[in-house]
């Protein structure tokens, strides 16, 4: 600290000395110029020469002023450098791990529908068909940093926590959501079967965890899952490179493998349903369908539409009202045995139907006509659920559609 102060004092003294020399030089030049002017006045063309001398004097003065200003600025810079010397310590650059790697999810935040301009039918963020992209995650939470796959050399396990879903777990480990689904058969048919405390397999690479069946060969497995034989054979996870045999019941990793989509049918469990909970098979009652869908509740989208997740999840708190997305009649109200808990299904009479799952309560009966925006239930966390949310589906001809394409 004393050394820095000494350097600052020396710099100031040098600056003052340079300034004094420049001022003396300017004074001497001005004196000579005035003397020359007096001599020129005695000549017959004194008038023109005085103008020339005055011009030169002005030019010299301007140069001196510029030099003085430059010295002043240099002195100020030197003083600032001296004062900040102690703080001018090189800041280490963050390491690669700290900076993050790989794809960064697109993060969008939802909002309160009822509080937004337009009321109930005002939209959440209009992400539309872009939500088909598997890298898009719509949350209002802060994601944890993805654990680099390179740091995992084998299959590990993860215990599902409250608020988890397939996409947040995949983000946590730097994997594709499909890898989580294809590595755990109990949620492959329906990711909504995810429950708190459930133990999942986590692969170190994207792909499929496959159990070998009778008559399987490396070639047939590679062809089935659109993978390469060499990738399966040489993966250190499989132990096949040293000549080990492929045996039925053996679990192997298929790096980069993909599975074809197989549509599933939502079923209900009559044994879990009270007498008033039943599917409606009678004639359709009179109702009015507007032909356009409205948001069924307020909250934020916690999981989007994917080939393995045939709807969207809108998270909020237990008891938040659930509204009919369009007019129609209730075809089912009760308990589902595929992880949906209490659910309501509405037929809109134009080929479209909607499904509302994980309800805590429902306020409609099978066969009842409902109108667009009518309250049909309350948000809950029944069935296989890690937190309060609405699982919402739009179907056309029974085929799942991306709700964000149809919602305003």
XYZ file of C-alpha atoms in Angstrom:
408
model
C 0.000 0.000 0.000
C 2.876 2.455 0.849
C 4.538 1.637 -2.473
C 1.334 2.500 -4.345
C 1.025 5.863 -2.552
C 4.667 6.724 -3.298
C 4.129 5.937 -6.973
C 1.046 8.163 -7.013
C 2.925 11.104 -5.409
C 5.825 10.768 -7.850
C 3.385 10.715 -10.778
C 1.685 13.888 -9.600
C 5.002 15.723 -9.151
C 6.116 14.810 -12.660
C 2.770 15.976 -14.020
C 3.104 19.393 -12.280
C 6.666 19.853 -13.549
C 5.655 19.103 -17.159
C 2.758 21.534 -16.909
C 4.996 24.331 -15.567
C 7.508 23.851 -18.419
C 4.752 24.059 -21.009
C 3.338 27.243 -19.461
C 6.791 28.901 -19.487
C 7.247 27.876 -23.129
C 3.884 29.381 -24.052
C 4.760 32.622 -22.228
C 8.103 32.923 -24.044
C 6.480 32.373 -27.444
C 3.801 34.972 -26.721
C 6.436 37.543 -25.629
C 8.474 37.040 -28.784
C 5.354 37.317 -30.911
C 4.375 40.662 -29.331
C 7.915 42.061 -29.826
C 7.878 41.049 -33.470
C 4.494 42.702 -33.868
C 5.792 46.033 -32.526
C 8.697 45.984 -35.008
C 6.416 45.191 -37.895
C 4.144 48.115 -37.095
C 6.922 50.478 -38.128
C 7.025 49.112 -41.688
C 4.746 50.256 -44.475
C 2.911 46.909 -44.760
C 2.598 46.517 -40.999
C -1.123 46.019 -41.153
C -0.929 42.764 -43.166
C 2.014 41.422 -41.203
C 0.229 41.998 -37.911
C -2.601 39.820 -39.163
C -0.113 37.077 -40.045
C 1.566 37.292 -36.633
C -1.761 37.201 -34.823
C -2.682 34.085 -36.784
C 0.591 32.392 -35.860
C 0.156 33.377 -32.220
C -3.320 31.848 -32.191
C -2.016 28.635 -33.746
C 0.831 28.327 -31.215
C -1.577 28.982 -28.347
C -3.921 26.260 -29.593
C -1.060 23.749 -29.799
C 0.076 24.603 -26.279
C -3.478 24.206 -24.953
C -3.789 20.790 -26.585
C -0.478 19.695 -25.038
C -1.509 20.913 -21.591
C -4.846 19.105 -21.865
C -3.109 15.888 -22.917
C -0.751 16.066 -19.940
C -3.679 16.686 -17.574
C -5.565 13.662 -18.903
C -2.446 11.520 -18.658
C -1.971 12.598 -15.058
C -5.546 11.751 -14.185
C -5.195 8.336 -15.814
C -1.991 7.624 -13.919
C -3.641 8.586 -10.633
C -6.634 6.370 -11.301
C -4.378 3.477 -12.225
C -2.426 3.937 -9.020
C -5.570 4.072 -6.913
C -7.023 0.931 -8.510
C -3.799 -1.024 -8.486
C -4.774 -3.057 -5.475
C -8.115 -4.017 -7.032
C -6.724 -4.778 -10.483
C -6.325 -8.471 -9.750
C -6.991 -10.888 -12.590
C -10.385 -12.543 -12.140
C -10.180 -16.260 -12.958
C -12.273 -17.384 -15.926
C -15.038 -19.840 -14.962
C -14.236 -23.433 -15.764
C -16.083 -25.328 -18.475
C -18.260 -27.040 -15.902
C -19.234 -23.743 -14.302
C -20.146 -22.185 -17.634
C -22.405 -25.096 -18.507
C -22.492 -27.165 -21.654
C -24.834 -28.569 -24.247
C -28.258 -27.354 -25.112
C -29.909 -24.702 -23.007
C -33.625 -25.183 -22.641
C -35.906 -22.459 -23.730
C -37.625 -21.186 -20.600
C -41.070 -19.568 -20.786
C -43.142 -18.377 -17.848
C -46.893 -18.795 -17.563
C -49.247 -16.482 -15.759
C -52.637 -16.134 -14.148
C -55.355 -16.461 -16.731
C -58.045 -14.816 -14.668
C -55.827 -11.846 -13.764
C -54.601 -11.351 -17.314
C -56.264 -8.986 -19.799
C -59.159 -10.862 -21.350
C -59.960 -12.851 -18.223
C -60.457 -16.590 -18.322
C -59.849 -17.041 -22.017
C -56.618 -15.044 -22.254
C -53.717 -17.327 -23.239
C -50.649 -18.465 -21.421
C -47.445 -17.890 -23.462
C -48.252 -18.743 -27.068
C -45.552 -21.280 -27.769
C -47.725 -23.134 -30.277
C -46.204 -25.899 -32.325
C -42.721 -24.953 -31.121
C -43.534 -26.950 -28.005
C -43.190 -30.087 -30.104
C -39.418 -29.542 -29.826
C -37.975 -31.893 -27.205
C -35.541 -29.198 -26.042
C -38.346 -26.851 -24.980
C -39.261 -26.874 -21.330
C -41.850 -24.429 -20.032
C -41.335 -23.685 -16.334
C -41.209 -20.826 -13.899
C -38.654 -22.629 -11.743
C -34.866 -22.408 -11.780
C -33.294 -25.494 -13.287
C -30.460 -27.297 -11.573
C -27.247 -27.594 -13.561
C -27.149 -30.693 -15.734
C -24.725 -33.344 -14.556
C -22.326 -34.011 -17.464
C -22.858 -37.469 -18.930
C -19.074 -37.884 -19.233
C -18.815 -38.008 -15.434
C -21.006 -41.135 -15.319
C -19.509 -44.367 -16.545
C -22.384 -46.633 -15.587
C -26.115 -46.784 -14.963
C -27.150 -44.979 -11.783
C -30.499 -44.585 -10.037
C -32.507 -41.522 -9.061
C -35.351 -41.276 -6.561
C -38.263 -39.126 -7.736
C -38.870 -36.034 -5.605
C -41.943 -33.788 -5.243
C -42.358 -31.574 -8.301
C -40.327 -33.841 -10.599
C -41.448 -34.840 -14.055
C -39.735 -36.626 -16.921
C -38.416 -33.422 -18.461
C -36.948 -31.929 -15.287
C -35.233 -35.224 -14.460
C -33.779 -35.399 -17.971
C -32.557 -31.810 -17.629
C -30.923 -32.640 -14.308
C -28.756 -35.329 -15.915
C -28.209 -33.752 -19.332
C -30.248 -36.391 -21.184
C -33.182 -36.391 -23.581
C -36.566 -36.982 -21.910
C -37.048 -40.021 -24.142
C -33.960 -41.619 -22.586
C -35.599 -41.436 -19.147
C -38.798 -42.974 -20.523
C -37.041 -45.712 -22.508
C -34.902 -46.704 -19.521
C -37.826 -47.334 -17.174
C -40.567 -49.673 -18.375
C -42.967 -48.735 -15.571
C -43.364 -45.218 -17.004
C -42.779 -45.969 -20.680
C -46.451 -46.559 -21.408
C -47.519 -43.535 -19.400
C -45.117 -40.954 -17.927
C -47.952 -39.855 -15.632
C -47.267 -43.027 -13.646
C -44.292 -41.158 -12.160
C -44.669 -40.963 -8.371
C -42.683 -39.556 -5.474
C -40.213 -42.101 -4.094
C -40.058 -44.073 -7.327
C -36.544 -45.209 -8.284
C -35.537 -44.625 -11.917
C -32.643 -45.886 -13.996
C -30.411 -43.109 -15.358
C -28.186 -43.931 -18.334
C -24.866 -42.140 -18.935
C -25.738 -41.659 -22.619
C -28.891 -41.073 -24.642
C -30.510 -44.254 -25.875
C -32.512 -47.243 -24.633
C -32.137 -49.692 -21.757
C -33.277 -52.977 -23.288
C -33.857 -56.442 -21.840
C -32.710 -59.116 -24.298
C -35.378 -61.572 -25.415
C -35.112 -65.053 -26.896
C -33.844 -65.144 -30.506
C -32.511 -61.584 -30.273
C -29.267 -60.801 -32.086
C -27.166 -57.665 -32.174
C -28.307 -57.079 -35.744
C -32.001 -57.483 -34.943
C -31.751 -55.188 -31.917
C -29.867 -52.538 -33.902
C -32.410 -52.698 -36.727
C -35.369 -52.572 -34.347
C -34.131 -49.442 -32.582
C -32.404 -47.752 -35.546
C -28.974 -48.041 -33.944
C -25.547 -49.303 -35.015
C -24.298 -52.793 -34.196
C -20.810 -51.477 -33.434
C -22.171 -48.959 -30.930
C -23.958 -51.723 -29.013
C -21.032 -54.123 -29.250
C -18.341 -51.648 -28.228
C -20.244 -49.896 -25.452
C -18.386 -50.489 -22.159
C -21.803 -50.609 -20.493
C -22.610 -53.938 -22.141
C -19.384 -55.933 -21.743
C -19.833 -57.558 -25.157
C -16.573 -56.459 -26.765
C -14.646 -59.261 -25.038
C -16.745 -61.953 -26.693
C -19.517 -62.330 -24.105
C -22.694 -63.971 -25.354
C -26.017 -62.171 -25.748
C -28.346 -64.003 -23.352
C -32.116 -63.664 -22.754
C -32.833 -61.514 -19.710
C -29.600 -59.554 -20.079
C -29.996 -55.777 -19.830
C -28.026 -53.848 -22.433
C -27.787 -50.206 -23.425
C -28.554 -49.294 -27.038
C -26.666 -45.988 -27.530
C -28.589 -43.573 -29.739
C -31.501 -45.985 -30.132
C -35.086 -44.799 -30.647
C -38.430 -46.529 -30.194
C -41.479 -46.170 -32.457
C -44.531 -44.506 -30.994
C -47.352 -46.865 -30.013
C -50.634 -45.077 -29.147
C -52.192 -46.030 -25.840
C -55.810 -46.086 -24.741
C -56.968 -44.484 -21.499
C -58.878 -46.992 -19.409
C -60.870 -46.709 -16.202
C -60.944 -49.032 -13.233
C -64.539 -49.841 -12.311
C -63.376 -51.408 -9.040
C -62.016 -48.042 -7.836
C -65.001 -46.004 -8.998
C -68.088 -45.318 -6.814
C -71.493 -46.022 -8.322
C -71.910 -42.438 -9.543
C -68.613 -42.603 -11.445
C -69.274 -44.177 -14.790
C -68.866 -43.702 -18.477
C -71.869 -42.330 -20.334
C -73.234 -44.462 -23.158
C -76.612 -42.818 -23.767
C -77.657 -40.305 -26.418
C -75.810 -37.020 -26.539
C -77.673 -34.229 -24.740
C -78.161 -30.834 -26.332
C -75.170 -28.564 -25.897
C -73.404 -25.693 -27.629
C -69.836 -26.100 -28.872
C -68.076 -22.991 -30.093
C -65.528 -24.903 -32.155
C -62.625 -23.156 -30.423
C -60.794 -24.143 -27.259
C -60.077 -21.997 -24.200
C -57.459 -22.539 -21.507
C -58.851 -25.008 -18.947
C -57.181 -23.445 -15.890
C -54.554 -20.970 -14.748
C -50.958 -21.713 -13.791
C -47.773 -22.531 -15.656
C -46.932 -25.327 -18.066
C -44.752 -27.806 -16.211
C -44.539 -30.374 -18.998
C -45.287 -30.000 -22.681
C -46.699 -32.207 -25.422
C -44.348 -34.990 -26.523
C -44.810 -38.237 -28.368
C -44.597 -40.027 -25.011
C -46.682 -37.386 -23.173
C -49.944 -36.888 -25.029
C -51.031 -33.656 -23.403
C -49.769 -30.721 -21.377
C -49.433 -30.357 -17.618
C -50.497 -27.039 -16.084
C -49.267 -26.692 -12.509
C -50.720 -24.571 -9.743
C -52.285 -25.287 -6.336
C -54.845 -27.796 -5.128
C -58.367 -26.429 -5.484
C -57.719 -24.109 -8.451
C -60.849 -24.223 -10.686
C -60.824 -26.370 -13.821
C -62.995 -25.162 -16.719
C -64.477 -26.912 -19.753
C -62.301 -25.923 -22.689
C -65.331 -25.931 -25.017
C -68.992 -26.848 -24.914
C -69.949 -30.536 -25.001
C -71.215 -33.335 -22.799
C -69.443 -35.377 -20.123
C -68.627 -38.902 -21.285
C -66.741 -39.900 -18.149
C -66.213 -38.650 -14.609
C -64.395 -40.855 -12.151
C -61.207 -42.755 -11.408
C -58.643 -43.869 -14.002
C -56.374 -46.853 -13.466
C -53.507 -45.549 -15.612
C -52.228 -42.908 -13.233
C -54.690 -40.111 -14.058
C -56.465 -40.242 -10.701
C -59.866 -38.553 -10.812
C -60.591 -37.335 -14.312
C -63.306 -35.857 -16.511
C -63.679 -36.457 -20.224
C -65.846 -34.288 -22.507
C -67.080 -35.025 -26.041
C -67.471 -31.829 -28.078
C -69.562 -33.416 -30.830
C -67.285 -32.365 -33.692
C -64.719 -35.141 -33.553
C -62.857 -33.486 -30.687
C -62.770 -34.551 -27.060
C -60.864 -33.236 -24.047
C -59.542 -34.931 -20.923
C -58.878 -33.347 -17.510
C -56.870 -35.487 -15.072
C -55.453 -35.554 -11.504
C -58.482 -33.676 -10.149
C -59.095 -33.306 -6.432
C -62.852 -32.883 -7.037
C -65.257 -32.965 -9.943
C -68.572 -31.132 -10.196
C -70.209 -32.765 -13.230
C -71.900 -36.083 -13.917
C -71.659 -38.420 -16.918
C -74.163 -37.375 -19.596
C -74.328 -33.765 -18.378
C -74.109 -30.955 -20.949
C -71.475 -28.333 -20.190
C -70.669 -24.956 -21.711
C -67.357 -23.348 -22.547
C -65.784 -21.921 -19.387
C -68.034 -23.841 -16.983
C -66.281 -25.084 -13.828
C -66.108 -28.880 -13.996
C -63.670 -29.658 -11.180
C -60.716 -28.579 -9.064
C -56.993 -29.090 -9.534
C -55.440 -31.855 -7.481
C -52.680 -34.423 -7.313
C -54.604 -37.704 -7.412
C -53.303 -40.790 -9.141
C -49.635 -40.915 -10.005
C -48.588 -37.315 -9.510
C -45.601 -35.545 -7.977
C -47.455 -32.296 -7.288
C -50.690 -30.377 -7.937
C -51.334 -29.953 -11.656
C -53.870 -30.528 -14.412
C -53.039 -33.025 -17.139
C -54.980 -31.738 -20.160
C -55.454 -33.541 -23.471
C -57.165 -32.644 -26.743
C -58.017 -35.533 -29.058
C -59.417 -35.632 -32.559
C -60.935 -38.904 -33.665
C -59.331 -40.425 -30.575
C -55.822 -39.380 -31.639
C -53.920 -37.105 -29.223
C -53.255 -33.574 -30.497
C -50.874 -30.907 -29.245
C -53.153 -28.630 -27.178
C -50.885 -25.632 -27.746
C -51.736 -25.725 -31.439
C -55.442 -25.261 -30.649
C -55.393 -23.024 -27.579
C -55.445 -19.231 -28.101
